[in-house]
mmCIF file of C-alpha atoms in Angstrom:
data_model
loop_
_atom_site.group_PDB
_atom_site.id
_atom_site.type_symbol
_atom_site.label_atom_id
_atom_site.label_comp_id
_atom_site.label_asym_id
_atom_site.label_seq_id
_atom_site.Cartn_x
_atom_site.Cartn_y
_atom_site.Cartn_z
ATOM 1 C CA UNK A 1 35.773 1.732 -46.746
ATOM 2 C CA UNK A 2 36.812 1.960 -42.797
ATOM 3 C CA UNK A 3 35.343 5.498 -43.291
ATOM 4 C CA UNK A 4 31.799 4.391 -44.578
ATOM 5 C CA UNK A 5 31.410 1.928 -42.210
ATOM 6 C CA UNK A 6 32.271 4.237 -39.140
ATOM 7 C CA UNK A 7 29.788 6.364 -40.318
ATOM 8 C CA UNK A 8 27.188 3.885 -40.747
ATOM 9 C CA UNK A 9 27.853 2.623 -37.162
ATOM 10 C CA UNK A 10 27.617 6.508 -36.191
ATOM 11 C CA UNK A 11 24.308 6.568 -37.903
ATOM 12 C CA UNK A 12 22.863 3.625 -36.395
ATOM 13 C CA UNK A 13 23.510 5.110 -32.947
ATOM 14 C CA UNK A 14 22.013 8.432 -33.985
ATOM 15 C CA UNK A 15 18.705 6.397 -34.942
ATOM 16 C CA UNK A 16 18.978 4.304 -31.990
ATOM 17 C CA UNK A 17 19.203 7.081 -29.759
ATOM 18 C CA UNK A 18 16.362 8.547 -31.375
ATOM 19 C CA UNK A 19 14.378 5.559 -30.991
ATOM 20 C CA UNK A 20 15.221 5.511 -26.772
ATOM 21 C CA UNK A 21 14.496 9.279 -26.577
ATOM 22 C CA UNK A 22 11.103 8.343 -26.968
ATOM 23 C CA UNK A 23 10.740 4.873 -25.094
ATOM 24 C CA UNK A 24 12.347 3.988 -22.318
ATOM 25 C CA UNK A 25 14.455 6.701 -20.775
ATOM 26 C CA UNK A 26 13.590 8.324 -17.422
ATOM 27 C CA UNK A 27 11.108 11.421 -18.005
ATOM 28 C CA UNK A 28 13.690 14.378 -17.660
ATOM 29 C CA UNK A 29 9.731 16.650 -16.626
ATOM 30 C CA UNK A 30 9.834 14.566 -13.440
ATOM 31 C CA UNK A 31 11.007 15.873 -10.383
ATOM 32 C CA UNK A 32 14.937 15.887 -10.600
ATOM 33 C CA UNK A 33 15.463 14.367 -14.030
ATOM 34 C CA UNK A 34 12.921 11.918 -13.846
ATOM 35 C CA UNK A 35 13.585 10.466 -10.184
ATOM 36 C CA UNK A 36 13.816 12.174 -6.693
ATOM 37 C CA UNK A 37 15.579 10.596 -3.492
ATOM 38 C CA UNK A 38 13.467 11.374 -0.283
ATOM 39 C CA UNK A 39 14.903 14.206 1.990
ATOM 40 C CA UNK A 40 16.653 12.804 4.822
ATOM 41 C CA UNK A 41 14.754 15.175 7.591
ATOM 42 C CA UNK A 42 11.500 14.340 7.882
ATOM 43 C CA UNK A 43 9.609 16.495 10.019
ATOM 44 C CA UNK A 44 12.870 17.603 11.629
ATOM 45 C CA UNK A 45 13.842 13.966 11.954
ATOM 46 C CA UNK A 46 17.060 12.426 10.863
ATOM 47 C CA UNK A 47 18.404 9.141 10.110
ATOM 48 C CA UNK A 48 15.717 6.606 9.924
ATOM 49 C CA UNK A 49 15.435 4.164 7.212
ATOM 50 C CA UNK A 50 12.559 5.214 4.270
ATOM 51 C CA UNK A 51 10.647 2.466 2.040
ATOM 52 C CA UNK A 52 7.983 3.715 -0.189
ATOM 53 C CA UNK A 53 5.567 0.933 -0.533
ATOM 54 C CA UNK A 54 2.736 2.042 -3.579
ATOM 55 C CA UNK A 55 2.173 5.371 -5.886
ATOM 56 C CA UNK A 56 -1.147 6.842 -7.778
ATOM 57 C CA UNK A 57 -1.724 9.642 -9.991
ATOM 58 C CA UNK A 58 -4.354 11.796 -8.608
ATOM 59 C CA UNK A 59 -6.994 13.443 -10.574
ATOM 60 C CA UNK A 60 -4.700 16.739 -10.508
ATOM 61 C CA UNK A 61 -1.616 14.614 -11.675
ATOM 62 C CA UNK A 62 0.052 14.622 -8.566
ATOM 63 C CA UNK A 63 2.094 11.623 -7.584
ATOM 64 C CA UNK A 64 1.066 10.311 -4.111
ATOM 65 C CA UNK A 65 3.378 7.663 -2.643
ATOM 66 C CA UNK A 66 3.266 5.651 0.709
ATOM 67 C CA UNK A 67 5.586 4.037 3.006
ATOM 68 C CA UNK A 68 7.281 4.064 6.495
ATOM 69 C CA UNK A 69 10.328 5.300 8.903
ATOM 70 C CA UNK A 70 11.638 3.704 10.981
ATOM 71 C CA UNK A 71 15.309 3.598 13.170
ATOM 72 C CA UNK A 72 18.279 1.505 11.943
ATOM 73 C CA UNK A 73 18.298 -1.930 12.946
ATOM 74 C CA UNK A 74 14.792 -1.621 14.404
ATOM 75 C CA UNK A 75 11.289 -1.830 13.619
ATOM 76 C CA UNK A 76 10.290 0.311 16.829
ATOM 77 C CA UNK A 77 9.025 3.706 16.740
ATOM 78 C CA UNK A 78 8.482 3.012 12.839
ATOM 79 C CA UNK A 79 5.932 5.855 11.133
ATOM 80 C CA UNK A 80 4.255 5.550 7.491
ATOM 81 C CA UNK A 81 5.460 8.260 5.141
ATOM 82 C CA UNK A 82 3.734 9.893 2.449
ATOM 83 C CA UNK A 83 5.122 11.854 -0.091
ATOM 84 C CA UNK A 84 2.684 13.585 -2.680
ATOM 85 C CA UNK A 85 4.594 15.941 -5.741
ATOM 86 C CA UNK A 86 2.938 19.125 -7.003
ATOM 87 C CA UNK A 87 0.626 18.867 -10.381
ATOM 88 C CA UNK A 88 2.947 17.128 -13.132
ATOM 89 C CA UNK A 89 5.320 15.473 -10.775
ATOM 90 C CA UNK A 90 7.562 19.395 -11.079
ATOM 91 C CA UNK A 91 8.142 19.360 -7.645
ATOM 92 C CA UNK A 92 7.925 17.737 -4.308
ATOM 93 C CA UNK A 93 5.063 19.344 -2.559
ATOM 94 C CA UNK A 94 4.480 17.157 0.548
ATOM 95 C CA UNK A 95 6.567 15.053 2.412
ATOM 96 C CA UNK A 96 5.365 13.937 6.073
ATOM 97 C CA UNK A 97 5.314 11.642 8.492
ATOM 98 C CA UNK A 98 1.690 10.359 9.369
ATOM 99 C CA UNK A 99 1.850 9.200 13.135
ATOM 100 C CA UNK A 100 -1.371 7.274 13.904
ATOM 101 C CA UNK A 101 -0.155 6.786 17.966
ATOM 102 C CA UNK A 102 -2.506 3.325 17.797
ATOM 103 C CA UNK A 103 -0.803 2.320 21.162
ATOM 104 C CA UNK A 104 2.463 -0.151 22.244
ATOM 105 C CA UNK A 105 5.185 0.625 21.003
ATOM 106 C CA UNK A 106 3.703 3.015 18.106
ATOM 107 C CA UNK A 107 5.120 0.771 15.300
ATOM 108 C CA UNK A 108 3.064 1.724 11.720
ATOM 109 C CA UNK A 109 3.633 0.046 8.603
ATOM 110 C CA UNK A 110 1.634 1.781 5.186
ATOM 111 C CA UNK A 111 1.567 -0.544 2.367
ATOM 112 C CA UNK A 112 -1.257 0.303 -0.104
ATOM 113 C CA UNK A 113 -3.040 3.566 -0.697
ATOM 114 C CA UNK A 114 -6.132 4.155 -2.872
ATOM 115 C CA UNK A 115 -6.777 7.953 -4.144
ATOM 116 C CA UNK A 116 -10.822 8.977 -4.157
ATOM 117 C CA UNK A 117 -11.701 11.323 -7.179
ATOM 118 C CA UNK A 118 -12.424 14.154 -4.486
ATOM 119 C CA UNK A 119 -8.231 14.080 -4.251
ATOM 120 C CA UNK A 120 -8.952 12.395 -0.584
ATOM 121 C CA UNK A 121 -6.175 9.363 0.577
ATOM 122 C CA UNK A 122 -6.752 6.035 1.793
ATOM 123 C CA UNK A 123 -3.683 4.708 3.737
ATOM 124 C CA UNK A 124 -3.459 0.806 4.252
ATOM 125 C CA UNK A 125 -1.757 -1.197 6.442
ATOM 126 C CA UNK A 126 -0.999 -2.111 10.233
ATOM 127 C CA UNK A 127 -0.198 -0.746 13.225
ATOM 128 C CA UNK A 128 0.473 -2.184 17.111
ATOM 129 C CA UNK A 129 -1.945 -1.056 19.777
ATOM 130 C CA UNK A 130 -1.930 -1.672 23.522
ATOM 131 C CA UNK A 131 0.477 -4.495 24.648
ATOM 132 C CA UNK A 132 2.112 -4.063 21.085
ATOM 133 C CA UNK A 133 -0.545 -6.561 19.619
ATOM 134 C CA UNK A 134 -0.547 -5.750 15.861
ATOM 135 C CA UNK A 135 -4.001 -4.581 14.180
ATOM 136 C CA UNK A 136 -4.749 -3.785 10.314
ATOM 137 C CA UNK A 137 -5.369 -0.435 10.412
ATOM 138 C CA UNK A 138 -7.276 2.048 7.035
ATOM 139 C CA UNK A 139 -6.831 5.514 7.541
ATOM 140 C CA UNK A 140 -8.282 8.609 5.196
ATOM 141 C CA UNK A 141 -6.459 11.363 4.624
ATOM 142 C CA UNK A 142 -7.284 14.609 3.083
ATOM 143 C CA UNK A 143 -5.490 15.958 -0.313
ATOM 144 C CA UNK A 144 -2.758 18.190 2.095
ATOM 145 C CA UNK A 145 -2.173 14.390 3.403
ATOM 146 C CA UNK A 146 -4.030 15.831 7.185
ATOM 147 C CA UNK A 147 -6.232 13.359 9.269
ATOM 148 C CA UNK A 148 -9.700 12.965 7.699
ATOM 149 C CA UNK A 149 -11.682 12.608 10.868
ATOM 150 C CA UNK A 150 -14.848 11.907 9.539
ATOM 151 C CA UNK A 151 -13.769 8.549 8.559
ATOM 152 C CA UNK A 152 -14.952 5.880 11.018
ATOM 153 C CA UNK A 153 -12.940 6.892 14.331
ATOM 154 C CA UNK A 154 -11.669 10.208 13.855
ATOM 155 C CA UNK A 155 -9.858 8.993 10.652
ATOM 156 C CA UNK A 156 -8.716 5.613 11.436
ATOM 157 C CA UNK A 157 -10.129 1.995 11.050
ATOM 158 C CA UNK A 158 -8.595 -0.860 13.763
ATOM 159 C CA UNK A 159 -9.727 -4.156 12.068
ATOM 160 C CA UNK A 160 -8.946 -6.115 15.684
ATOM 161 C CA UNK A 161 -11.539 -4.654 17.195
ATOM 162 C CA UNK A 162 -14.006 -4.805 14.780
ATOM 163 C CA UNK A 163 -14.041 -8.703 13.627
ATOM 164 C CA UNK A 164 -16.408 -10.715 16.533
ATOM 165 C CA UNK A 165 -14.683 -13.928 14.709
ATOM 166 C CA UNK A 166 -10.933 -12.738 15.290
ATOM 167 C CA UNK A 167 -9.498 -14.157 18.465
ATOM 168 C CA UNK A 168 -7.845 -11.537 21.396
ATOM 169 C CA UNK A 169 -4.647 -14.168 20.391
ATOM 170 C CA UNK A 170 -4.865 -13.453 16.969
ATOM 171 C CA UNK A 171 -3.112 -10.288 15.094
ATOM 172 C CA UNK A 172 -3.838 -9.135 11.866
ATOM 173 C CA UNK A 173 -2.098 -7.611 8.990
ATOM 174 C CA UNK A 174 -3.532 -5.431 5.904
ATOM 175 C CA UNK A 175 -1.143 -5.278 2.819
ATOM 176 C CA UNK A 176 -3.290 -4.583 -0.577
ATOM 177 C CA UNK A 177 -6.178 -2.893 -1.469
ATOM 178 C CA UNK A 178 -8.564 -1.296 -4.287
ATOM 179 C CA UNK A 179 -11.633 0.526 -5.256
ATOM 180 C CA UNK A 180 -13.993 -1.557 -7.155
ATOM 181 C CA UNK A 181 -16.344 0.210 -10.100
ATOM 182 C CA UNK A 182 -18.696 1.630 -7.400
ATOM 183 C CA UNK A 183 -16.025 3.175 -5.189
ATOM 184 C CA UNK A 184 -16.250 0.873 -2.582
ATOM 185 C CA UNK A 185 -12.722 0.049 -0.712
ATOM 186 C CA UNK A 186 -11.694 -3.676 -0.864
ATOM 187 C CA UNK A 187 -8.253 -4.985 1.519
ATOM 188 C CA UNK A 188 -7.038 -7.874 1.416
ATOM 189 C CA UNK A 189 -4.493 -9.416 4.821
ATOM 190 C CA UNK A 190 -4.170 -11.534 7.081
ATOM 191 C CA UNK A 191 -4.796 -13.042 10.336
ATOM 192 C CA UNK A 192 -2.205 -14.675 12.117
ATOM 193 C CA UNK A 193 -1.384 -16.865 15.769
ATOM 194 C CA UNK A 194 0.665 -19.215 16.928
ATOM 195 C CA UNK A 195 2.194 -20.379 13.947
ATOM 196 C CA UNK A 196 -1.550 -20.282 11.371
ATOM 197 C CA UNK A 197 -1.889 -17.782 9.457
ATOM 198 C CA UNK A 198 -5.091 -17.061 7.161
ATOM 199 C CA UNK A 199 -6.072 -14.924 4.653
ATOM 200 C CA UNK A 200 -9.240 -11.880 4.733
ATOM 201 C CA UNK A 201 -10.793 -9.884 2.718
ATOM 202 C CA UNK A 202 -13.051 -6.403 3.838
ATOM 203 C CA UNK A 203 -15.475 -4.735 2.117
ATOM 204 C CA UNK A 204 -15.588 -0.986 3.077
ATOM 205 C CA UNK A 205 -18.521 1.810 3.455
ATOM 206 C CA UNK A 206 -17.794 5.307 2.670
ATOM 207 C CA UNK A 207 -17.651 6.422 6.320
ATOM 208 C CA UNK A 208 -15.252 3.420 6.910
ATOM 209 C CA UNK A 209 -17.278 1.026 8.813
ATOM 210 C CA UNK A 210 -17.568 -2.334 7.298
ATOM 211 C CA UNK A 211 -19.914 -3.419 4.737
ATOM 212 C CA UNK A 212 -21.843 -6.196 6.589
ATOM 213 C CA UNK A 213 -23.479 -7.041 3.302
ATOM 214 C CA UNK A 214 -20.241 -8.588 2.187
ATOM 215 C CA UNK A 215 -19.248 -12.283 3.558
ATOM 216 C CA UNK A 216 -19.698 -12.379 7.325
ATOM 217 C CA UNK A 217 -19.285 -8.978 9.265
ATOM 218 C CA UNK A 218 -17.928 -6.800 6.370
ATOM 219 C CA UNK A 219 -15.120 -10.145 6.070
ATOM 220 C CA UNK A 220 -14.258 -13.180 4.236
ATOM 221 C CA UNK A 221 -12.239 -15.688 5.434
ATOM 222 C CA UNK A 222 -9.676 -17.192 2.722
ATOM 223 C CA UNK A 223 -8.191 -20.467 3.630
ATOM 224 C CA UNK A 224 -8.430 -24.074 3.376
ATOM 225 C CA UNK A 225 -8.226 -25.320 6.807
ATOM 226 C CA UNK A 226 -6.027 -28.216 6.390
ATOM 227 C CA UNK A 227 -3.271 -25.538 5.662
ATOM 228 C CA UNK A 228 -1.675 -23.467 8.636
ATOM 229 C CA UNK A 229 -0.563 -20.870 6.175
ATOM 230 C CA UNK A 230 -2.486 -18.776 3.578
ATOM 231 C CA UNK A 231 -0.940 -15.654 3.116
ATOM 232 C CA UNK A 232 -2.453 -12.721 0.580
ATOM 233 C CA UNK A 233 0.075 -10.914 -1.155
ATOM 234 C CA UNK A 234 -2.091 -8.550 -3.757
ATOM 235 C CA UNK A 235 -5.414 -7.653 -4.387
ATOM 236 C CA UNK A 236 -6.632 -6.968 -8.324
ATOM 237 C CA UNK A 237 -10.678 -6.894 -10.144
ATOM 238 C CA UNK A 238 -11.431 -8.658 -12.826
ATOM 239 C CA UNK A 239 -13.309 -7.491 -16.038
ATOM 240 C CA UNK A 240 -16.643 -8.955 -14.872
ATOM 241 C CA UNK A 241 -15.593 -7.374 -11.320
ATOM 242 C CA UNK A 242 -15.234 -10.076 -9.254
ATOM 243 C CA UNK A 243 -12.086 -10.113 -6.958
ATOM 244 C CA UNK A 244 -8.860 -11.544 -7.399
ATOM 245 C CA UNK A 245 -6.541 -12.361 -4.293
ATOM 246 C CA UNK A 246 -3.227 -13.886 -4.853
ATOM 247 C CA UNK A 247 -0.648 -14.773 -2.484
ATOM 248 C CA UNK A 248 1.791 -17.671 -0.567
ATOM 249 C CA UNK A 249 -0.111 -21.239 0.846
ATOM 250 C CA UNK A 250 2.080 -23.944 2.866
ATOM 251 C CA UNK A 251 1.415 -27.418 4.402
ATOM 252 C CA UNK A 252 3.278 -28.738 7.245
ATOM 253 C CA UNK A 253 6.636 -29.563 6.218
ATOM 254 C CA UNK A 254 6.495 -28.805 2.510
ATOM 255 C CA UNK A 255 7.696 -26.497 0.070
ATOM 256 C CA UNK A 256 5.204 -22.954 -0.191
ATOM 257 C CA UNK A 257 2.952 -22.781 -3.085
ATOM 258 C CA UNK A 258 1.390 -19.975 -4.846
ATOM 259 C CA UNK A 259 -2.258 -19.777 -4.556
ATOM 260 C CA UNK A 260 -4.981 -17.347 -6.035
ATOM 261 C CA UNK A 261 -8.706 -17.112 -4.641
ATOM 262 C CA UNK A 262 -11.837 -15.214 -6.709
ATOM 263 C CA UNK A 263 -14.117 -14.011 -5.169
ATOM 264 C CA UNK A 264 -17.661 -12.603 -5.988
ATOM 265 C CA UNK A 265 -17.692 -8.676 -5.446
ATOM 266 C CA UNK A 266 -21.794 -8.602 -5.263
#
């Protein structure tokens, strides 16, 4: 009897296993075994801490990621990453730091990316210029992960500088994006001084200038103006299209909320 049931509870693990060999288990086709750890030199650089931030599939099935570098125990000097795999996910393929030089103190932070059907990159997020005032930045990158420069200014897009509305005080921050069923780029952030915070959403062109048919300049303002802090977190369509922005609101002295805004796409 012992014998049976150790061979019934041998069985059951056969079947089990079975059953996780084909959900669930890390693809052994991927990379090393189904994960990869990021080479410690980058671009003959050592020792800086790595974050990857968002992945796509490409139309070739490559795996593009984005993130940043930066130095131990400090934010300065920090570069995005990007890391794109040959065809399959095989191999790594690409692995580079993108250095934008915006200005300051050259800190650049890559949170989102986008992928166009061409295999071109969109790179999201938000960099300090002059006087180490922070500005969302969108960059376009080609498929070997080089500058675009026929996007807006010779491959980069500074939101500060092309808001009127945004104060000289004010820094801003981009953190999500997405293509919406005509290609268009939509980013959500944020604006931020002296303690307020609010939320934006853009509307891009394909040569990266803003799409002034789209709220006020390109921008819409997201915020209820009795609240200091409005905060986007993540950017998402809807089946009828219209845009969904989600993220953190506060009132003075109280506890933060969640809060979620829709907003028409045309």
């Amino acid at each position: 009897m012992h014998a049976v049931r150790c061979l019934s509870f041998l069985l059951a693990l056969l079947v089990s296993g079975a059953s996780l060999a084909r959900d669930g288990l890390l693809d052994q086709s991927f990379l090393y075994r189904g994960w990869a750890q990021l080479d410690e030199f980058i671009n003959g650089d050592r020792g800086r801490f790595q974050a990857l931030r968002d992945a796509k599939f490409d139309a070739q099935g490559r795996v593009i990621a984005i993130g940043t570098l930066s130095h131990p125990g400090s934010s300065a000097n920090a570069d995005c990453l990007v890391f794109i795999s040959t065809p399959g996910g095989r191999d790594l393929e690409i692995q580079q730091r993108l250095t934008l030089d915006r200005g300051g103190s050259n800190v650049e932070f890559c949170a989102s990316l986008e992928v166009l059907p061409d295999g071109r990159i969109i790179a999201v997020g938000y960099a300090t210029t002059n006087n180490d005032r922070l500005t969302g930045i969108v960059a376009r990158l080609n498929a070997d992960a080089t500058p675009d420069t026929s996007f807006f200014d010779n491959g980069v897009f500074e939101l500060n500088a092309q808001i009127g509305w945004i104060d000289p005080a004010e820094t801003t921050l981009l953190v999500d994006s997405v293509l919406d069923a005509q290609g268009r780029l939509l980013v959500a952030g944020r604006v931020q001084a002296n303690s307020v915070t609010r939320g934006i959403l853009l509307r891009f062109l394909a040569d990266g200038t803003l799409d002034t048919g789209f709220g006020v300049d390109g921008a819409v303002p997201l915020a209820d103006f009795s609240t200091p802090l409005v905060q986007p977190t993540s950017l998402a369509l809807d089946a009828q299209g219209r845009i969904l922005v989600a993220g953190i609101t506060q009132q003075p002295g109280s506890v933060r909320h969640g809060v979620i805004f829709r907003v028409l796409d045309d």
